[in-house]
Amino acid sequence: MTTARATFDKLLAAAHEWYMALPAMQEFADWPDDLTWAGRPPVPQSVIAHLTKDPGTANDTSRSLRDALLATAPFAEWRLTYTEDEVGCDFLKRFGWFELAGPTGHFHSQQIRMTVGYWGPGLDYGRHQHEPEELYTIVSGAGEFRLDGAETLTLGPGGTRFHPSEQPHALSTSDKPLLVFVLWRGDGLAADPRMTA
Ligand SMILES: [Fe+2]
């Protein structure tokens, strides 16, 4: 078994423990029963150095998932999605996400999409949207979550935020970084989020 595969197996096990610890995740979706290893190649980005240096404070429940994510970072297929025109140069250097499981994930699933995202301190992720419904869970650090038509929430480890289909939302970090584990359900799982026009 390759190091990458063993590391991702540990991450998937830690993600399942996280899922079992958070009722909001269990209510959002069943744990997928169609997971198969997809063997996607690593795509390193500068976000790895920032995540490694400043992963943010976890709590007792999220620490094992945070540490499994740190171990996986060098092997992950990191994506940036946005252009410099949309989010700026600094954002693209200190942000990144990868798909642990889903239609184009390290583990293939058609039932759900599980992604991991990181933002360094002092970043603003402007209003964006997507068809699938979404549940953010905060693994470490903190962020301010804004959603059209709902109250703004500042969330730390163990916090969750639900985003309805195509409802624009945004987030920002202040003095701490933010590491999140995100679930998507519903139609359009393979599409990327897009900035709200
Ligand atoms: Fe979203």
Short mmCIF file of C-alpha atoms and ligand atoms in Angstrom, two decimals:
data_model
loop_
_atom_site.label_atom_id
_atom_site.label_comp_id
_atom_site.label_asym_id
_atom_site.label_seq_id
_atom_site.Cartn_x
_atom_site.Cartn_y
_atom_site.Cartn_z
CA MET A 1 0.00 0.00 0.00
CA THR A 2 1.42 3.39 -0.93
CA THR A 3 2.04 6.05 1.70
CA ALA A 4 -0.56 8.24 0.04
CA ARG A 5 -3.19 5.51 0.19
CA ALA A 6 -2.42 4.68 3.83
CA THR A 7 -2.57 8.37 4.75
CA PHE A 8 -5.92 8.83 3.00
CA ASP A 9 -7.31 5.69 4.66
CA LYS A 10 -6.42 7.22 8.05
CA LEU A 11 -8.02 10.51 7.01
CA LEU A 12 -11.22 8.76 5.93
CA ALA A 13 -11.35 6.94 9.29
CA ALA A 14 -10.85 10.24 11.16
CA ALA A 15 -13.56 11.86 9.01
CA HIS A 16 -15.95 9.05 9.92
CA GLU A 17 -15.21 9.55 13.64
CA TRP A 18 -15.93 13.27 13.14
CA TYR A 19 -19.20 12.39 11.38
CA MET A 20 -20.21 10.10 14.27
CA ALA A 21 -19.46 12.88 16.79
CA LEU A 22 -21.57 15.58 15.09
CA PRO A 23 -25.34 14.95 14.96
CA ALA A 24 -25.71 17.76 12.39
CA MET A 25 -23.65 15.71 9.93
CA GLN A 26 -25.64 12.53 10.53
CA GLU A 27 -28.89 14.46 10.00
CA PHE A 28 -27.51 16.03 6.81
CA ALA A 29 -26.60 12.80 5.01
CA ASP A 30 -25.97 9.10 5.39
CA TRP A 31 -22.34 8.01 5.34
CA PRO A 32 -21.74 6.84 1.75
CA ASP A 33 -21.62 3.09 1.06
CA ASP A 34 -20.15 3.39 -2.45
CA LEU A 35 -16.63 4.66 -1.63
CA THR A 36 -13.79 3.34 -3.80
CA TRP A 37 -10.16 4.52 -3.94
CA ALA A 38 -9.62 6.70 -7.02
CA GLY A 39 -5.86 7.20 -6.75
CA ARG A 40 -5.76 10.84 -7.84
CA PRO A 41 -2.30 12.42 -8.19
CA PRO A 42 -1.12 15.12 -5.77
CA VAL A 43 -1.33 18.75 -6.89
CA PRO A 44 0.74 20.79 -4.42
CA GLN A 45 -0.12 24.47 -3.86
CA SER A 46 1.41 27.11 -1.60
CA VAL A 47 -1.49 26.62 0.82
CA ILE A 48 0.26 23.47 2.15
CA ALA A 49 3.03 25.54 3.78
CA HIS A 50 0.51 27.89 5.40
CA LEU A 51 -1.67 25.03 6.66
CA THR A 52 1.36 23.19 8.05
CA LYS A 53 2.73 26.27 9.82
CA ASP A 54 -0.59 27.57 11.15
CA PRO A 55 -3.32 24.86 11.20
CA GLY A 56 -5.40 26.64 13.83
CA THR A 57 -6.53 25.45 17.25
CA ALA A 58 -8.64 22.28 17.34
CA ASN A 59 -10.76 20.97 20.20
CA ASP A 60 -10.58 17.52 21.82
CA THR A 61 -13.04 16.11 19.27
CA SER A 62 -11.54 17.64 16.12
CA ARG A 63 -7.84 17.21 16.87
CA SER A 64 -7.46 13.77 15.30
CA LEU A 65 -9.17 14.93 12.10
CA ARG A 66 -7.05 18.08 11.94
CA ASP A 67 -3.85 16.06 12.40
CA ALA A 68 -4.94 13.50 9.78
CA LEU A 69 -5.59 16.38 7.38
CA LEU A 70 -2.11 17.78 8.04
CA ALA A 71 -0.57 14.37 7.28
CA THR A 72 -2.53 14.14 4.03
CA ALA A 73 -1.79 17.66 2.79
CA PRO A 74 1.33 16.78 0.72
CA PHE A 75 -0.59 14.02 -1.12
CA ALA A 76 -3.80 15.94 -1.81
CA GLU A 77 -5.02 17.22 -5.16
CA TRP A 78 -5.31 20.88 -4.10
CA ARG A 79 -7.62 23.13 -6.10
CA LEU A 80 -8.01 26.91 -6.19
CA THR A 81 -11.11 27.21 -8.46
CA TYR A 82 -11.06 31.01 -8.64
CA THR A 83 -9.03 33.45 -10.72
CA GLU A 84 -6.83 36.25 -9.44
CA ASP A 85 -9.38 38.71 -10.88
CA GLU A 86 -12.09 37.15 -8.69
CA VAL A 87 -10.30 36.78 -5.36
CA GLY A 88 -6.84 38.39 -5.58
CA CYS A 89 -3.27 37.09 -5.46
CA ASP A 90 -2.95 36.83 -1.65
CA PHE A 91 -6.14 34.75 -1.42
CA LEU A 92 -4.86 32.25 -3.99
CA LYS A 93 -1.58 31.84 -2.07
CA ARG A 94 -3.21 31.13 1.30
CA PHE A 95 -6.39 29.28 0.29
CA GLY A 96 -6.98 25.82 -1.09
CA TRP A 97 -9.39 22.91 -1.03
CA PHE A 98 -9.43 19.26 -2.01
CA GLU A 99 -12.08 16.62 -2.47
CA LEU A 100 -11.69 13.70 -0.08
CA ALA A 101 -14.72 11.88 -1.50
CA GLY A 102 -17.13 12.55 -4.34
CA PRO A 103 -17.47 12.36 -8.11
CA THR A 104 -13.88 13.67 -8.57
CA GLY A 105 -12.44 12.88 -5.12
CA HIS A 106 -9.54 10.83 -3.81
CA PHE A 107 -12.28 8.36 -2.92
CA HIS A 108 -14.99 8.10 -5.57
CA SER A 109 -18.64 8.45 -4.53
CA GLN A 110 -21.79 9.43 -6.41
CA GLN A 111 -23.77 9.80 -3.17
CA ILE A 112 -22.06 12.72 -1.48
CA ARG A 113 -19.17 15.14 -1.78
CA MET A 114 -16.75 15.64 1.13
CA THR A 115 -14.25 18.45 0.79
CA VAL A 116 -11.63 20.13 2.95
CA GLY A 117 -10.91 23.86 2.81
CA TYR A 118 -8.30 26.13 4.39
CA TRP A 119 -8.02 29.92 4.60
CA GLY A 120 -5.16 31.79 6.21
CA PRO A 121 -5.90 34.69 8.59
CA GLY A 122 -7.31 37.93 7.20
CA LEU A 123 -8.96 36.56 4.04
CA ASP A 124 -12.39 37.38 2.65
CA TYR A 125 -14.23 34.79 0.53
CA GLY A 126 -16.93 36.79 -1.19
CA ARG A 127 -20.52 35.80 -1.99
CA HIS A 128 -20.67 32.57 -3.96
CA GLN A 129 -23.22 29.81 -4.57
CA HIS A 130 -23.81 26.29 -5.88
CA GLU A 131 -26.67 23.91 -6.53
CA PRO A 132 -25.97 21.23 -3.87
CA GLU A 133 -26.98 21.86 -0.28
CA GLU A 134 -23.98 22.26 1.99
CA LEU A 135 -22.95 21.68 5.59
CA TYR A 136 -19.78 23.36 6.82
CA THR A 137 -18.12 21.92 9.93
CA ILE A 138 -15.25 23.77 11.58
CA VAL A 139 -12.22 21.59 12.38
CA SER A 140 -9.79 24.25 13.64
CA GLY A 141 -9.35 28.00 13.76
CA ALA A 142 -12.34 30.30 13.35
CA GLY A 143 -14.31 32.23 10.74
CA GLU A 144 -17.29 34.52 10.24
CA PHE A 145 -20.04 32.94 8.12
CA ARG A 146 -22.51 35.12 6.22
CA LEU A 147 -25.61 33.79 4.43
CA ASP A 148 -28.22 35.81 2.55
CA GLY A 149 -31.38 35.94 4.68
CA ALA A 150 -29.80 34.52 7.85
CA GLU A 151 -27.82 35.76 10.82
CA THR A 152 -24.03 36.01 10.63
CA LEU A 153 -22.25 33.42 12.76
CA THR A 154 -18.71 33.34 14.12
CA LEU A 155 -17.79 29.68 14.44
CA GLY A 156 -14.88 27.71 15.90
CA PRO A 157 -14.13 23.98 16.25
CA GLY A 158 -17.31 21.87 16.26
CA GLY A 159 -19.45 24.67 14.81
CA THR A 160 -21.66 23.91 11.81
CA ARG A 161 -23.42 26.02 9.16
CA PHE A 162 -26.05 24.89 6.63
CA HIS A 163 -26.27 26.56 3.22
CA PRO A 164 -29.42 25.95 1.09
CA SER A 165 -29.22 25.29 -2.65
CA GLU A 166 -28.15 28.38 -4.64
CA GLN A 167 -28.33 30.63 -1.55
CA PRO A 168 -25.37 33.05 -1.74
CA HIS A 169 -22.97 32.86 1.19
CA ALA A 170 -19.57 34.20 2.16
CA LEU A 171 -16.96 33.86 4.88
CA SER A 172 -13.98 35.70 6.28
CA THR A 173 -11.14 35.09 8.69
CA SER A 174 -9.64 37.67 11.05
CA ASP A 175 -6.66 36.87 13.29
CA LYS A 176 -7.02 33.05 13.04
CA PRO A 177 -6.89 30.62 10.10
CA LEU A 178 -9.85 28.40 9.27
CA LEU A 179 -9.87 24.67 8.46
CA VAL A 180 -13.23 23.18 7.47
CA PHE A 181 -14.71 19.81 6.52
CA VAL A 182 -17.66 20.24 4.18
CA LEU A 183 -20.48 17.96 2.99
CA TRP A 184 -22.54 18.47 -0.18
CA ARG A 185 -25.74 16.60 -1.05
CA GLY A 186 -28.20 16.73 -3.94
CA ASP A 187 -27.87 17.45 -7.65
CA GLY A 188 -24.78 19.01 -9.22
CA LEU A 189 -22.20 17.39 -6.94
CA ALA A 190 -19.44 17.50 -9.56
CA ALA A 191 -19.73 21.22 -10.33
CA ASP A 192 -17.58 23.88 -8.66
CA PRO A 193 -18.98 26.80 -6.67
CA ARG A 194 -19.17 30.10 -8.56
CA MET A 195 -19.05 33.73 -7.47
CA THR A 196 -22.52 35.27 -7.17
CA ALA A 197 -23.17 37.66 -10.08
FE FE B 1 -20.55 26.88 -0.28
#
